[in-house]
Tab-separated table of C-alpha atoms and ligand atoms in Angstrom:
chain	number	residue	atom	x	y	z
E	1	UNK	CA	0.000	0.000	0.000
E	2	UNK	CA	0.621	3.533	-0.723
E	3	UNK	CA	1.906	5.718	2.251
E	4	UNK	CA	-0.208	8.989	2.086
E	5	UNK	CA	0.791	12.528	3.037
E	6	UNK	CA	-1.214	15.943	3.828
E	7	UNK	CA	0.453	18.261	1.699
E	8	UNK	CA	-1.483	21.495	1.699
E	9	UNK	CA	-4.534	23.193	2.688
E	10	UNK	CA	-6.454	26.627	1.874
E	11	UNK	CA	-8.880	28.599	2.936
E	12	UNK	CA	-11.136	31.259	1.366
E	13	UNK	CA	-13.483	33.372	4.040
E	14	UNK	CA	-15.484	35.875	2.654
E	15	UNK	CA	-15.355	39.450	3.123
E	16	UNK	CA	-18.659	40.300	5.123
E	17	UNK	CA	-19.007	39.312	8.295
E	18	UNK	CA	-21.813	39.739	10.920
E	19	UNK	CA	-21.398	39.836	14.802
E	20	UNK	CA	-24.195	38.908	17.363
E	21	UNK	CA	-25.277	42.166	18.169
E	22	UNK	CA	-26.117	42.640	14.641
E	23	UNK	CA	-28.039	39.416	13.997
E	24	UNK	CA	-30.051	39.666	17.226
E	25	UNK	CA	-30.867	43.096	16.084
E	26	UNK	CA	-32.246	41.489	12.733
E	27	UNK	CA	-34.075	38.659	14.736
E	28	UNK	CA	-35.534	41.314	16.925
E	29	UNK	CA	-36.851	43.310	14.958
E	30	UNK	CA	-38.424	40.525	12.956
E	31	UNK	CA	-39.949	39.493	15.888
E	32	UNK	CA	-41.059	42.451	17.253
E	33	UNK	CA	-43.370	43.346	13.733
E	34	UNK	CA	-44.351	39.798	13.590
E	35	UNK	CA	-46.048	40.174	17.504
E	36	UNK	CA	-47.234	43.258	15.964
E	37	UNK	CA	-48.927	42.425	12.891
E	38	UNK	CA	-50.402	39.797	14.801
E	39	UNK	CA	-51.028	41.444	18.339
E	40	UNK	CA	-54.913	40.985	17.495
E	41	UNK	CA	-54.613	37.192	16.844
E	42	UNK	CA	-52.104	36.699	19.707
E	43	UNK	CA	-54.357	38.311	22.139
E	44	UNK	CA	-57.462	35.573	20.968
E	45	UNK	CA	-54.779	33.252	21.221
E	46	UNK	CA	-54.942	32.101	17.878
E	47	UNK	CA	-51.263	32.629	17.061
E	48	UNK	CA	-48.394	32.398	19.367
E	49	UNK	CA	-46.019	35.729	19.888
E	50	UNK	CA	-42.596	34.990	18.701
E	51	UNK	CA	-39.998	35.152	21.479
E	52	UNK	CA	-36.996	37.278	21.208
E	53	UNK	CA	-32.986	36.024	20.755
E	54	UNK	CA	-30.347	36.925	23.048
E	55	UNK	CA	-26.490	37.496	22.066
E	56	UNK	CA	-25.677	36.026	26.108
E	57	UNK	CA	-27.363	33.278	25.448
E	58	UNK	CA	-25.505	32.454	21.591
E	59	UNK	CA	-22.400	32.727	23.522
E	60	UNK	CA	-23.277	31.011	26.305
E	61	UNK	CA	-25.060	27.844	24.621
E	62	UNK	CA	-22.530	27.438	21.556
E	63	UNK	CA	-19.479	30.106	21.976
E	64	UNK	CA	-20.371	31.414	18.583
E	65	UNK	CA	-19.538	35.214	18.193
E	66	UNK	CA	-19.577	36.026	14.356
E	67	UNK	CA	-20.306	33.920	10.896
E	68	UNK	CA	-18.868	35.018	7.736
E	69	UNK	CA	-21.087	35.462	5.154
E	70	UNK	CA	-22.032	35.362	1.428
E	71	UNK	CA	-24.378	38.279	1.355
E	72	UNK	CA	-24.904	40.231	4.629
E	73	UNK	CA	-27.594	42.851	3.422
E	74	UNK	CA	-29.909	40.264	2.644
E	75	UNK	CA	-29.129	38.148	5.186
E	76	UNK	CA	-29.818	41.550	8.144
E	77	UNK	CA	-32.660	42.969	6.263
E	78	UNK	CA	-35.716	41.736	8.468
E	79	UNK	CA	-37.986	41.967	5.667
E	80	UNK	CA	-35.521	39.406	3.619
E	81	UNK	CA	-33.381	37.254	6.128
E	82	UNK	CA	-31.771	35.473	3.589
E	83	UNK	CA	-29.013	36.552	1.569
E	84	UNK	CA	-29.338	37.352	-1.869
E	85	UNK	CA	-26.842	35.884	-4.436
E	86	UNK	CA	-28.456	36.914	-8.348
E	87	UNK	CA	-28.157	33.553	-10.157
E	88	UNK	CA	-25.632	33.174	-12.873
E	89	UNK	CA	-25.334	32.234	-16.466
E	90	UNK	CA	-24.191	28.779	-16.989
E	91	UNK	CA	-20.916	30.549	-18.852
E	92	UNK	CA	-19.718	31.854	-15.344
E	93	UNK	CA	-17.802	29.797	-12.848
E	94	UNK	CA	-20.863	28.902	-10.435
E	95	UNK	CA	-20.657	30.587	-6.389
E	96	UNK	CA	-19.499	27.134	-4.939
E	97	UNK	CA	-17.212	26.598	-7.817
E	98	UNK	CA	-15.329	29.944	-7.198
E	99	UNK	CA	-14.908	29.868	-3.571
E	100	UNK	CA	-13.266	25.685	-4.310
E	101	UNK	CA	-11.062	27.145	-6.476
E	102	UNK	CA	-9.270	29.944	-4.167
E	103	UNK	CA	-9.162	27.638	-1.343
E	104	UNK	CA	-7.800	25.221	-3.948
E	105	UNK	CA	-4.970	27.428	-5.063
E	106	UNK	CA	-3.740	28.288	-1.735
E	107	UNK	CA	-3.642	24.100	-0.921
E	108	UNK	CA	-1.618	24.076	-4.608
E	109	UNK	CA	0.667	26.488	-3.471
E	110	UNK	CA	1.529	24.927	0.048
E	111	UNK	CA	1.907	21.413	-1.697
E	112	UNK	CA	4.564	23.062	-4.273
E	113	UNK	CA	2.545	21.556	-6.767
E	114	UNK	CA	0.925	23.032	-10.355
E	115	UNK	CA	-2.722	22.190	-10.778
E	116	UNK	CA	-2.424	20.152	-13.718
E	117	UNK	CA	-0.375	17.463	-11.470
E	118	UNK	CA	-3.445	16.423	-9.163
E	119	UNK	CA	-5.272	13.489	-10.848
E	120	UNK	CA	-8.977	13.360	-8.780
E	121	UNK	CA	-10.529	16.262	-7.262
E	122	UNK	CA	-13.648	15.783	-4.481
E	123	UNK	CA	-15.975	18.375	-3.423
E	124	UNK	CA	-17.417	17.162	0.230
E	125	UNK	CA	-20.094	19.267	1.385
E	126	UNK	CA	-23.348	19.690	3.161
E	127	UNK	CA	-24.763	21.797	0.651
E	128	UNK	CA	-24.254	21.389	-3.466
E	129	UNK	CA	-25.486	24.342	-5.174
E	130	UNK	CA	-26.868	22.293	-8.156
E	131	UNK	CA	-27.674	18.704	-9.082
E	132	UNK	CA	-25.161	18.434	-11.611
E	133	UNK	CA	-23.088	18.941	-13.645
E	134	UNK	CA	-20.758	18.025	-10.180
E	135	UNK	CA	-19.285	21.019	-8.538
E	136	UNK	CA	-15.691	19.044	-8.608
E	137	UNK	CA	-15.850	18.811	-12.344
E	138	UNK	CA	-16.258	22.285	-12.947
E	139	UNK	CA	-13.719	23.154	-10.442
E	140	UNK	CA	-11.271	20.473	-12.390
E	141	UNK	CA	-12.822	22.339	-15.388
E	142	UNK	CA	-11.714	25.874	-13.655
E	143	UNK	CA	-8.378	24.974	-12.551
E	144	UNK	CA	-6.840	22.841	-15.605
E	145	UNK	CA	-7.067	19.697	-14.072
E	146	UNK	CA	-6.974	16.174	-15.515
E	147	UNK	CA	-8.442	12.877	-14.541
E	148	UNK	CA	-11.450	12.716	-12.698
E	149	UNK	CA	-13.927	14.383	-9.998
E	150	UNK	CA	-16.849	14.033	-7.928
E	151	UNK	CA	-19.302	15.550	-5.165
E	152	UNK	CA	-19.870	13.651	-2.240
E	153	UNK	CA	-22.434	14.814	0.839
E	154	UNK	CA	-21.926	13.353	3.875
E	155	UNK	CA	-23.039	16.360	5.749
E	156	UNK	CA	-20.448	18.436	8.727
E	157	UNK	CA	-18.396	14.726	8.171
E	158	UNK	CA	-18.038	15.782	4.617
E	159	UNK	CA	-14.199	16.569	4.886
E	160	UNK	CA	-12.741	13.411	6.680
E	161	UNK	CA	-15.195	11.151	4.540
E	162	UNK	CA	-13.539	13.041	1.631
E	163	UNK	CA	-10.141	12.477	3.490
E	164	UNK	CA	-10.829	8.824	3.872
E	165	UNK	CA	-11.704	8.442	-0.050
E	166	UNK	CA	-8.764	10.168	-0.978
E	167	UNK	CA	-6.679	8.439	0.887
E	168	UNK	CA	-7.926	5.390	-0.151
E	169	UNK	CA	-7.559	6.277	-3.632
E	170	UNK	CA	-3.778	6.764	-3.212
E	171	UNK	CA	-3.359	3.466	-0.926
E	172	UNK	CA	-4.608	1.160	-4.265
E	173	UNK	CA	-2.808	3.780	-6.889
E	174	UNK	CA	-6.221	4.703	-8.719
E	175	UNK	CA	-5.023	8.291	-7.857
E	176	UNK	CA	-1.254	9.921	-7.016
E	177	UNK	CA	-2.370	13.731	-5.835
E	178	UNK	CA	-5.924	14.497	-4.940
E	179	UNK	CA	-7.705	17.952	-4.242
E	180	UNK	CA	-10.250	17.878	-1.435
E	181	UNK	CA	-12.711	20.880	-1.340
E	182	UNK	CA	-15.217	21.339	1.171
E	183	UNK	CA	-17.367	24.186	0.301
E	184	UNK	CA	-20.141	25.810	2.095
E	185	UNK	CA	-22.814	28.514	1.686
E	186	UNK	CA	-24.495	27.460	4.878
E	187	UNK	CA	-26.837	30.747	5.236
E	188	UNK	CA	-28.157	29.240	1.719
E	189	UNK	CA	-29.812	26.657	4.030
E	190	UNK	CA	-30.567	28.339	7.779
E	191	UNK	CA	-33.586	29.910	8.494
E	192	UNK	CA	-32.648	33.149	9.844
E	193	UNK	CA	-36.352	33.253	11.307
E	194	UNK	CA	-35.650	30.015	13.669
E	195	UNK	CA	-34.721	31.286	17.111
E	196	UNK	CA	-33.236	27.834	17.858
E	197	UNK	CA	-31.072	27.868	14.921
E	198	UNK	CA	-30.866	31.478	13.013
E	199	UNK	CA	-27.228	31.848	14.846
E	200	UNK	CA	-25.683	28.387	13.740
E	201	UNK	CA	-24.134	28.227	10.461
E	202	UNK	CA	-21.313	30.481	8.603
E	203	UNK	CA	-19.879	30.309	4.801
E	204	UNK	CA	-16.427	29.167	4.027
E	205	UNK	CA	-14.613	26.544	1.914
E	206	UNK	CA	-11.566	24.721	2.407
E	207	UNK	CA	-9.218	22.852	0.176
E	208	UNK	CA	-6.929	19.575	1.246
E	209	UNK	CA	-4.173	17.817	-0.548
E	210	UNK	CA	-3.193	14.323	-0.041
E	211	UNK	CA	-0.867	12.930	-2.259
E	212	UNK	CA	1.463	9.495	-2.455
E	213	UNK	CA	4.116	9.955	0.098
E	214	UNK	CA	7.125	9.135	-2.899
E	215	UNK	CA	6.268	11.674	-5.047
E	216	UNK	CA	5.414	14.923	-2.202
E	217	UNK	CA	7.422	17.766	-2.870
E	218	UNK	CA	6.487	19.336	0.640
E	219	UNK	CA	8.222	17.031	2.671
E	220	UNK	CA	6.859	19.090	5.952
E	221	UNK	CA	3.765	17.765	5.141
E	222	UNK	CA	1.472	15.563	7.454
E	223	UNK	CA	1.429	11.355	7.464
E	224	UNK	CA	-1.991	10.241	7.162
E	225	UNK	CA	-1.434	7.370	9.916
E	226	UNK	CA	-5.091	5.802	10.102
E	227	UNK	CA	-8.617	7.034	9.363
E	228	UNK	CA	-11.403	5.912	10.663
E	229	UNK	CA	-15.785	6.488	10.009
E	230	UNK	CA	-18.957	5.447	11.446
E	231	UNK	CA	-22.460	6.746	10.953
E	232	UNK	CA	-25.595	5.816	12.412
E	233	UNK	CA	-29.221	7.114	11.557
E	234	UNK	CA	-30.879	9.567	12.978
E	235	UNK	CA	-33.473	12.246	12.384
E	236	UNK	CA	-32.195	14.336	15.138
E	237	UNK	CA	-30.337	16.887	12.444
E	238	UNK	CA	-32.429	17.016	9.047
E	239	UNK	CA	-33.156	19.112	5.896
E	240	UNK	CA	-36.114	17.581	3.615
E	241	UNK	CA	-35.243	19.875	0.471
E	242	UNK	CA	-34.732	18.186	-2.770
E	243	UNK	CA	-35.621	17.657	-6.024
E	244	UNK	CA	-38.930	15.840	-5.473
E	245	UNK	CA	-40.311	18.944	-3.255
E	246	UNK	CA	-41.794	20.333	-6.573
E	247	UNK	CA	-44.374	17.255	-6.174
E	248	UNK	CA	-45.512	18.354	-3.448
E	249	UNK	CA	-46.346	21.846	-3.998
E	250	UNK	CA	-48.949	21.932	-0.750
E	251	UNK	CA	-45.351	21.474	1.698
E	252	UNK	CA	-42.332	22.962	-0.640
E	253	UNK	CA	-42.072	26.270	1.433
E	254	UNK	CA	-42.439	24.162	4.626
E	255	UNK	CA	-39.543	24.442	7.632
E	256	UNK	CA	-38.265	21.363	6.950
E	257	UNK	CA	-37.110	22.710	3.585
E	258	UNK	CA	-34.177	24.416	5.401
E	259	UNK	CA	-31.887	23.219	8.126
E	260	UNK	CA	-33.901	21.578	11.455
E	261	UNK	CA	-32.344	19.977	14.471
E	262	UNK	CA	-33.087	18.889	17.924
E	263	UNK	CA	-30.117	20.265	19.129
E	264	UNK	CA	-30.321	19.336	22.739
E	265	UNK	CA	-30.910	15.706	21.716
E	266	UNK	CA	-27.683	16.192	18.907
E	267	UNK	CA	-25.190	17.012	21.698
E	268	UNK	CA	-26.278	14.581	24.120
E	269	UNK	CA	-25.916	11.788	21.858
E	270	UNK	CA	-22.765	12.907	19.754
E	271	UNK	CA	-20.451	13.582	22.251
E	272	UNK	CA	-20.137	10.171	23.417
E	273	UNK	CA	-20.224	8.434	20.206
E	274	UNK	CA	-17.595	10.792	19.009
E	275	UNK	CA	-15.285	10.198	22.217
E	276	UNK	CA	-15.589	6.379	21.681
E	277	UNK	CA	-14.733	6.844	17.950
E	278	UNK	CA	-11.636	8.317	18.904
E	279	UNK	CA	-10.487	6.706	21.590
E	280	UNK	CA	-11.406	3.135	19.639
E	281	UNK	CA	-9.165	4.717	16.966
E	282	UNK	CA	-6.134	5.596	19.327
E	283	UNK	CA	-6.406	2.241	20.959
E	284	UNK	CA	-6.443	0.377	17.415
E	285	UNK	CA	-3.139	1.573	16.629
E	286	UNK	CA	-1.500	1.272	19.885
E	287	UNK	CA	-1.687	5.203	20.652
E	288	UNK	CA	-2.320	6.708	23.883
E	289	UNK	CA	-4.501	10.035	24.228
E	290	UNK	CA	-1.989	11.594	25.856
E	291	UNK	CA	0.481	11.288	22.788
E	292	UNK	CA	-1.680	13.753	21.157
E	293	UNK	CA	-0.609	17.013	20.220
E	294	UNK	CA	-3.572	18.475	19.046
E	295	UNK	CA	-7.653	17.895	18.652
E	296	UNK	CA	-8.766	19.918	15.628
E	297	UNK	CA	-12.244	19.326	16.296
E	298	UNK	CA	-15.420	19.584	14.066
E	299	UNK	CA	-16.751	23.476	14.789
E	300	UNK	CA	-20.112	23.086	15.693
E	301	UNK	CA	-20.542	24.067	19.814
E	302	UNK	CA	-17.546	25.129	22.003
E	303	UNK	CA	-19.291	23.438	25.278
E	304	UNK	CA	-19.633	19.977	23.201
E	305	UNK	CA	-16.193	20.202	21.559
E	306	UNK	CA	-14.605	20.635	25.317
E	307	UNK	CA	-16.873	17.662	26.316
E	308	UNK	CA	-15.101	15.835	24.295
E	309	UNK	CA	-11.836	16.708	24.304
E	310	UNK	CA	-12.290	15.862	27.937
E	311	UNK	CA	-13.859	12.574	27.554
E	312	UNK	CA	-10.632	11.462	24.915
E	313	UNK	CA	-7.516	13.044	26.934
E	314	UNK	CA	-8.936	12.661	30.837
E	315	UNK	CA	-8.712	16.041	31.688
E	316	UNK	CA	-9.798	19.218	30.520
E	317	UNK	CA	-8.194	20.223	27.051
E	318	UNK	CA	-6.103	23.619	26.643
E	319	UNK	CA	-7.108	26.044	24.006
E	320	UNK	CA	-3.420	24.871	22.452
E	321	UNK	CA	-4.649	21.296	22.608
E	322	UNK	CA	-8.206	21.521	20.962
E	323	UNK	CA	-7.958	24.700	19.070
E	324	UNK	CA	-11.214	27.259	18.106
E	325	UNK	CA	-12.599	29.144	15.167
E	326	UNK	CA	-16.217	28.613	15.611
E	327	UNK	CA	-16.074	31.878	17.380
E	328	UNK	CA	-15.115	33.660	14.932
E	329	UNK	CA	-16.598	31.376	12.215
E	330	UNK	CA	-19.678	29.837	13.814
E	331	UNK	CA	-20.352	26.521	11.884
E	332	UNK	CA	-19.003	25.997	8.655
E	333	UNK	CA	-20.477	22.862	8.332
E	334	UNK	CA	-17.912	20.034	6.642
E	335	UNK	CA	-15.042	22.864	6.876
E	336	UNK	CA	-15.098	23.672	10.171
E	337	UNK	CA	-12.069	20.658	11.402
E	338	UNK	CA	-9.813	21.908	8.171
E	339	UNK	CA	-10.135	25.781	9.490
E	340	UNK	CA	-9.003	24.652	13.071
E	341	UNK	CA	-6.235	22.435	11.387
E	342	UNK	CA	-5.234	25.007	8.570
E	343	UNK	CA	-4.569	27.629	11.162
E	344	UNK	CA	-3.329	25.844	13.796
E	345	UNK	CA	-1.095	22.676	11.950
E	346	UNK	CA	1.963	25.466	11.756
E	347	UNK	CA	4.047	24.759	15.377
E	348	UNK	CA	3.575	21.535	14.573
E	349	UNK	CA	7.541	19.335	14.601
E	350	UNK	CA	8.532	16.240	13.338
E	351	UNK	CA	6.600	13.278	14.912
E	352	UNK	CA	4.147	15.840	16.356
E	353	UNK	CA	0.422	13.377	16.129
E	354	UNK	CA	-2.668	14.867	16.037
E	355	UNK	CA	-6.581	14.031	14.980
E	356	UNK	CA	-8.922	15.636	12.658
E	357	UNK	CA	-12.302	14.655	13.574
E	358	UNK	CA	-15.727	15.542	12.312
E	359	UNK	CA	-18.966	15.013	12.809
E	360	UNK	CA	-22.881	15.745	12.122
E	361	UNK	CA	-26.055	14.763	10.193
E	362	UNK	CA	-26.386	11.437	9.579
E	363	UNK	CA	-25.133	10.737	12.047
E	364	UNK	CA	-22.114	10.445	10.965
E	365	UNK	CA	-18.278	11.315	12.368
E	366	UNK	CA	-14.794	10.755	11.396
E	367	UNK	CA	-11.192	10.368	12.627
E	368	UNK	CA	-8.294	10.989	11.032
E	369	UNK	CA	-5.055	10.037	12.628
E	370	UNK	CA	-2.148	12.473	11.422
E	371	UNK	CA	1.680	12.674	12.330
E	372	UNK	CA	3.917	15.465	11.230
E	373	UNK	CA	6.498	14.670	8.839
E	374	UNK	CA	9.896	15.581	8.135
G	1	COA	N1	-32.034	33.300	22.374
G	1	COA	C1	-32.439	33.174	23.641
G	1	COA	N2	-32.922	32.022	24.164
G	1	COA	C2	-32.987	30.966	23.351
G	1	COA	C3	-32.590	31.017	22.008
G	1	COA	C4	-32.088	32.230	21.514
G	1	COA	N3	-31.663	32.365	20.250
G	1	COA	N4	-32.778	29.809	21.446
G	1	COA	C5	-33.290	29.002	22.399
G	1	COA	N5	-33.431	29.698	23.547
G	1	COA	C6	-33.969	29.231	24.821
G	1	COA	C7	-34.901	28.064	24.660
G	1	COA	O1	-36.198	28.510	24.378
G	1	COA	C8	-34.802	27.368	25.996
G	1	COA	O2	-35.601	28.078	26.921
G	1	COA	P1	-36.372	27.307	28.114
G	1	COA	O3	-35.279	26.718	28.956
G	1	COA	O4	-37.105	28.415	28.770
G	1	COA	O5	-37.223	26.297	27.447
G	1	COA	C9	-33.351	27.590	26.407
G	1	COA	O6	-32.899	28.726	25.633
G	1	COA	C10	-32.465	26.410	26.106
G	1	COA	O7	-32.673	25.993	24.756
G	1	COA	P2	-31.943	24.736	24.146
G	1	COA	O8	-32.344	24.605	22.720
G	1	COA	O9	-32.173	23.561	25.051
G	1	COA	O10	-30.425	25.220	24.249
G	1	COA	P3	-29.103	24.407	24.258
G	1	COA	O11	-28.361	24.714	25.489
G	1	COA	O12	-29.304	22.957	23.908
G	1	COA	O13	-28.281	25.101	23.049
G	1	COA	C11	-27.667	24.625	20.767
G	1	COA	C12	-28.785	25.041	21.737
G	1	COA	C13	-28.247	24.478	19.384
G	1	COA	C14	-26.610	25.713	20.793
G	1	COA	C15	-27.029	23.307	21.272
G	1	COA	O14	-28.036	22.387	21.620
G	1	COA	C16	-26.113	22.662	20.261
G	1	COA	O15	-25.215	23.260	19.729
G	1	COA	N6	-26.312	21.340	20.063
G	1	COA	C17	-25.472	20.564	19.190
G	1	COA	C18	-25.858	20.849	17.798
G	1	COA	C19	-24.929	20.235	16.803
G	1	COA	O16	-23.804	19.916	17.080
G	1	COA	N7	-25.421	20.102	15.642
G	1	COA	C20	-24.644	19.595	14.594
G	1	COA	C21	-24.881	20.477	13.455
G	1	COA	S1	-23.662	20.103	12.313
C-alpha cells in the first residue's frame, strides 16, 4: 500500500461578516413586527407571539460570536433574512465553484505543486449548489485539471469522509495527488427566522491535498497514519429539500425545507459516540490520548467540543490542545475541522500526532489520525 501525506490546505473566508449584536438586532426586529402584525390574533390566542434572541445566550449555549457570510444585506434585512446571491449564467464559474477554487490554489501552493499534477478532485459538502453537472468537475474544469472528480455529501463529516476516499484512492494507486474541497454557503440553508437555529451556520470553503508519500514535494507535510468512520441514523439533524419537493407543492415552502435539528438531543448523543470513535481509533493503533498534540475538532458548539476533548484526553483540554474558530466562524459545516487544522497545523515538529475529527447529520463522524512529517 501507498503511504499517504497531507500536503497542503487553503482557505477562502469571505469578506462580510456579521457579529451577534447585529443578527439579534435582525431577529428582533423581525420578531417584534411579527407580535405586531399579529397582536390581534395573539391576544385571541390564535397565534403564538414569537420570542426574542439573546447574544448572552448564543455565547453562552454554543461560543459562537460572528459567521462570515455570502451576502450580509440580505441576510440583516428583516424583511428578507436570507441573503441574496443573483443567479448566474451557466458561462460563469458557479458561487461554490469559485470559492473551491481559491481555497484550492492556496492548498496548490503549500503542496509546491501546479494544478495540472493532481489526478482526482472531491468536493465534500453539506450543501451542493446544483444537481449536476458536479461542482468538482467544474472546479477540475476551472483549474486545468486532468483525470477525474466528484461531489460527495456526507453532511459536517463531509471533509474526513472526503479524506478517507482520498486516501484510499492513493493506498490502491487509482489516484497519485488528490484535491479535497469542502465548500459551504451554509446561510443558503438556515432559516434566519428560527430562534433555535438562526445563529448556527457560517460560509467558508476549504481545500486539502493528499498525495502518495514518494512523489510529495512538501516534505513538511502531514502522514496520514489511520482514518477511521462510522455513521448511524438519525433524524435528530435534518433538511427535507430536494428535487422531489416540486411534487408536493402543498409542503415545498415548509420548515423542513431548510436546516432543522433537535439540538439538545444532537449534543447529548454525539459527544459520546464521538469520544468512543476516537479513543477506539487511538487504541487500534496502539496510541495513547496523551500522545496527542492536538484535537482539531469539528466546529459546531464550544461546550460539546470541550466535552469531548475531555472525555478522549482525561482532563480538561487547553485552548493549544483543541484549538477554536467557531467563534469567529460559527459553523461551517464540513469545513469547520480543516479551518481549526489550517490555522493551527503550523508549530507543529517532526513526529508531532494529532486528529482531525468531524462530525454531524447522519449521524455520521470521522477520525483521522495524522503525524507530522519531516
Ligand atoms: N435566544 C435566547 N434564548 C434561546 C434562544 C435564543 N436564540 N434559542 C433558544 N433559547 C432558549 C430556549 O427557548 C430554551 O428556553 P427554556 O429553557 O425556557 O425552554 C433555552 O434557551 C435552552 O434551549 P436549548 O435549545 O435547550 O439550548 P441548548 O443549550 O441545547 O443550546 C444549541 C442550543 C443548538 C446551541 C445546542 O443544543 C447545540 O449546539 N447542540 C449541538 C448541535 C450540533 O452539534 N449540531 C450539529 C450540526 S452540524
Amino acid at each position: 500500500m501507498n503511504q499517504v501525506i497531507l500536503t497542503g490546505t487553503g482557505l477562502f473566508t469571505p469578506s462580510q461578516s456579521i457579529s451577534n449584536d447585529e443578527l439579534v438586532a435582525s431577529f428582533n426586529a423581525y420578531v417584534e413586527k411579527f407580535n405586531s402584525e399579529n397582536a390581534a390574533a395573539i391576544e385571541a390566542g390564535e397565534v403564538e407571539a414569537l420570542a426574542p434572541s439573546s447574544v448572552a445566550f448564543i455565547e453562552k449555549a454554543s461560543g459562537i460570536k460572528s459567521r462570515y457570510v455570502m451576502d450580509k444585506q440580505g441576510t440583516l434585512d428583516p424583511d428578507i433574512m436570507c441573503p441574496r446571491i443573483p443567479e448566474r449564467s451557466n458561462d460563469q464559474p458557479s458561487l461554490l465553484a469559485e470559492m473551491g477554487v481559491t481555497a484550492a490554489k492556496q492548498a496548490l501552493a503549500e503542496a509546491q505543486l501546479e494544478a495540472d499534477e493532481i489526478d482526482a478532485v472531491l468536493v465534500a459538502c453539506s450543501n451542493l449548489q446544483r444537481a449536476y453537472p458536479a461542482i468538482s468537475i467544474e472546479i477540475q474544469d476551472l483549474l486545468g485539471i486532468n483525470g477525474f472528480a466528484f461531489d460527495m455529501n456526507v453532511a459536517c463529516s463531509s471533509a474526513t469522509f472526503g479524506i478517507q476516499t482520498g486516501y484510499d484512492m492513493i493506498r490502491s494507486g487509482s489516484a497519485k495527488r488528490v484535491l479535497m474541497l469542502n465548500t459551504e454557503v451554509c446561510s443558503g440553508h438556515l432559516n434566519f427566522r428560527d430562534r433555535d437555529s438562526h445563529f448556527i451556520f457560517g460560509d467558508v470553503a476549504t481545500a486539502v491535498i493528499l498525495e502518495d508519500a514518494e512523489i510529495a514535494r512538501n516534505k513538511q507535510g502531514f502522514e496520514i497514519v489511520d482514518t477511521r468512520l462510522v455513521t448511524k441514523f438519525s433524524n435528530n439533524i435534518r433538511n427535507n429539500f430536494g428535487f422531489l419537493n416540486r411534487t408536493a407543492p402543498e409542503t415545498r415552502d415548509e420548515k423542513d425545507k431548510l436546516f432543522i435539528q433537535e439540538g439538545r438531543k444532537v449534543f447529548r448523543e454525539v459527544v459520546p459516540m464521538v469520544a468512543q470513535m476516537i479513543t477506539d481509533h487511538l487504541a487500534d493503533n496502539n496510541l495513547q490520548a496523551n500522545g496527542l498534540r492536538r484535537m482539531w475538532l469539528h466546529q459546531a458548539n464550544r461546550n460539546m467540543n470541550d466535552f469531548i476533548a475531555k472525555k478522549v484526553l482525561g482532563e480538561e483540554p487547553t485552548d493549544d490542545m483543541q484549538p477554536t474558530v467557531l467563534d469567529e466562524y460559527a459553523n461551517t459545516s464540513s469545513a469547520g475541522s480543516i479551518i481549526a487544522f489550517h490555522k493551527h497545523k503550523s508549530d507543529f515538529e517532526s513526529g508531532d500526532m494529532g486528529v482531525i475529527c468531524s462530525f454531524g447529520a447522519g449521524y455520521s463522524a470521522g477520525s483521522i489520525i495524522v503525524r507530522r512529517a519531516g
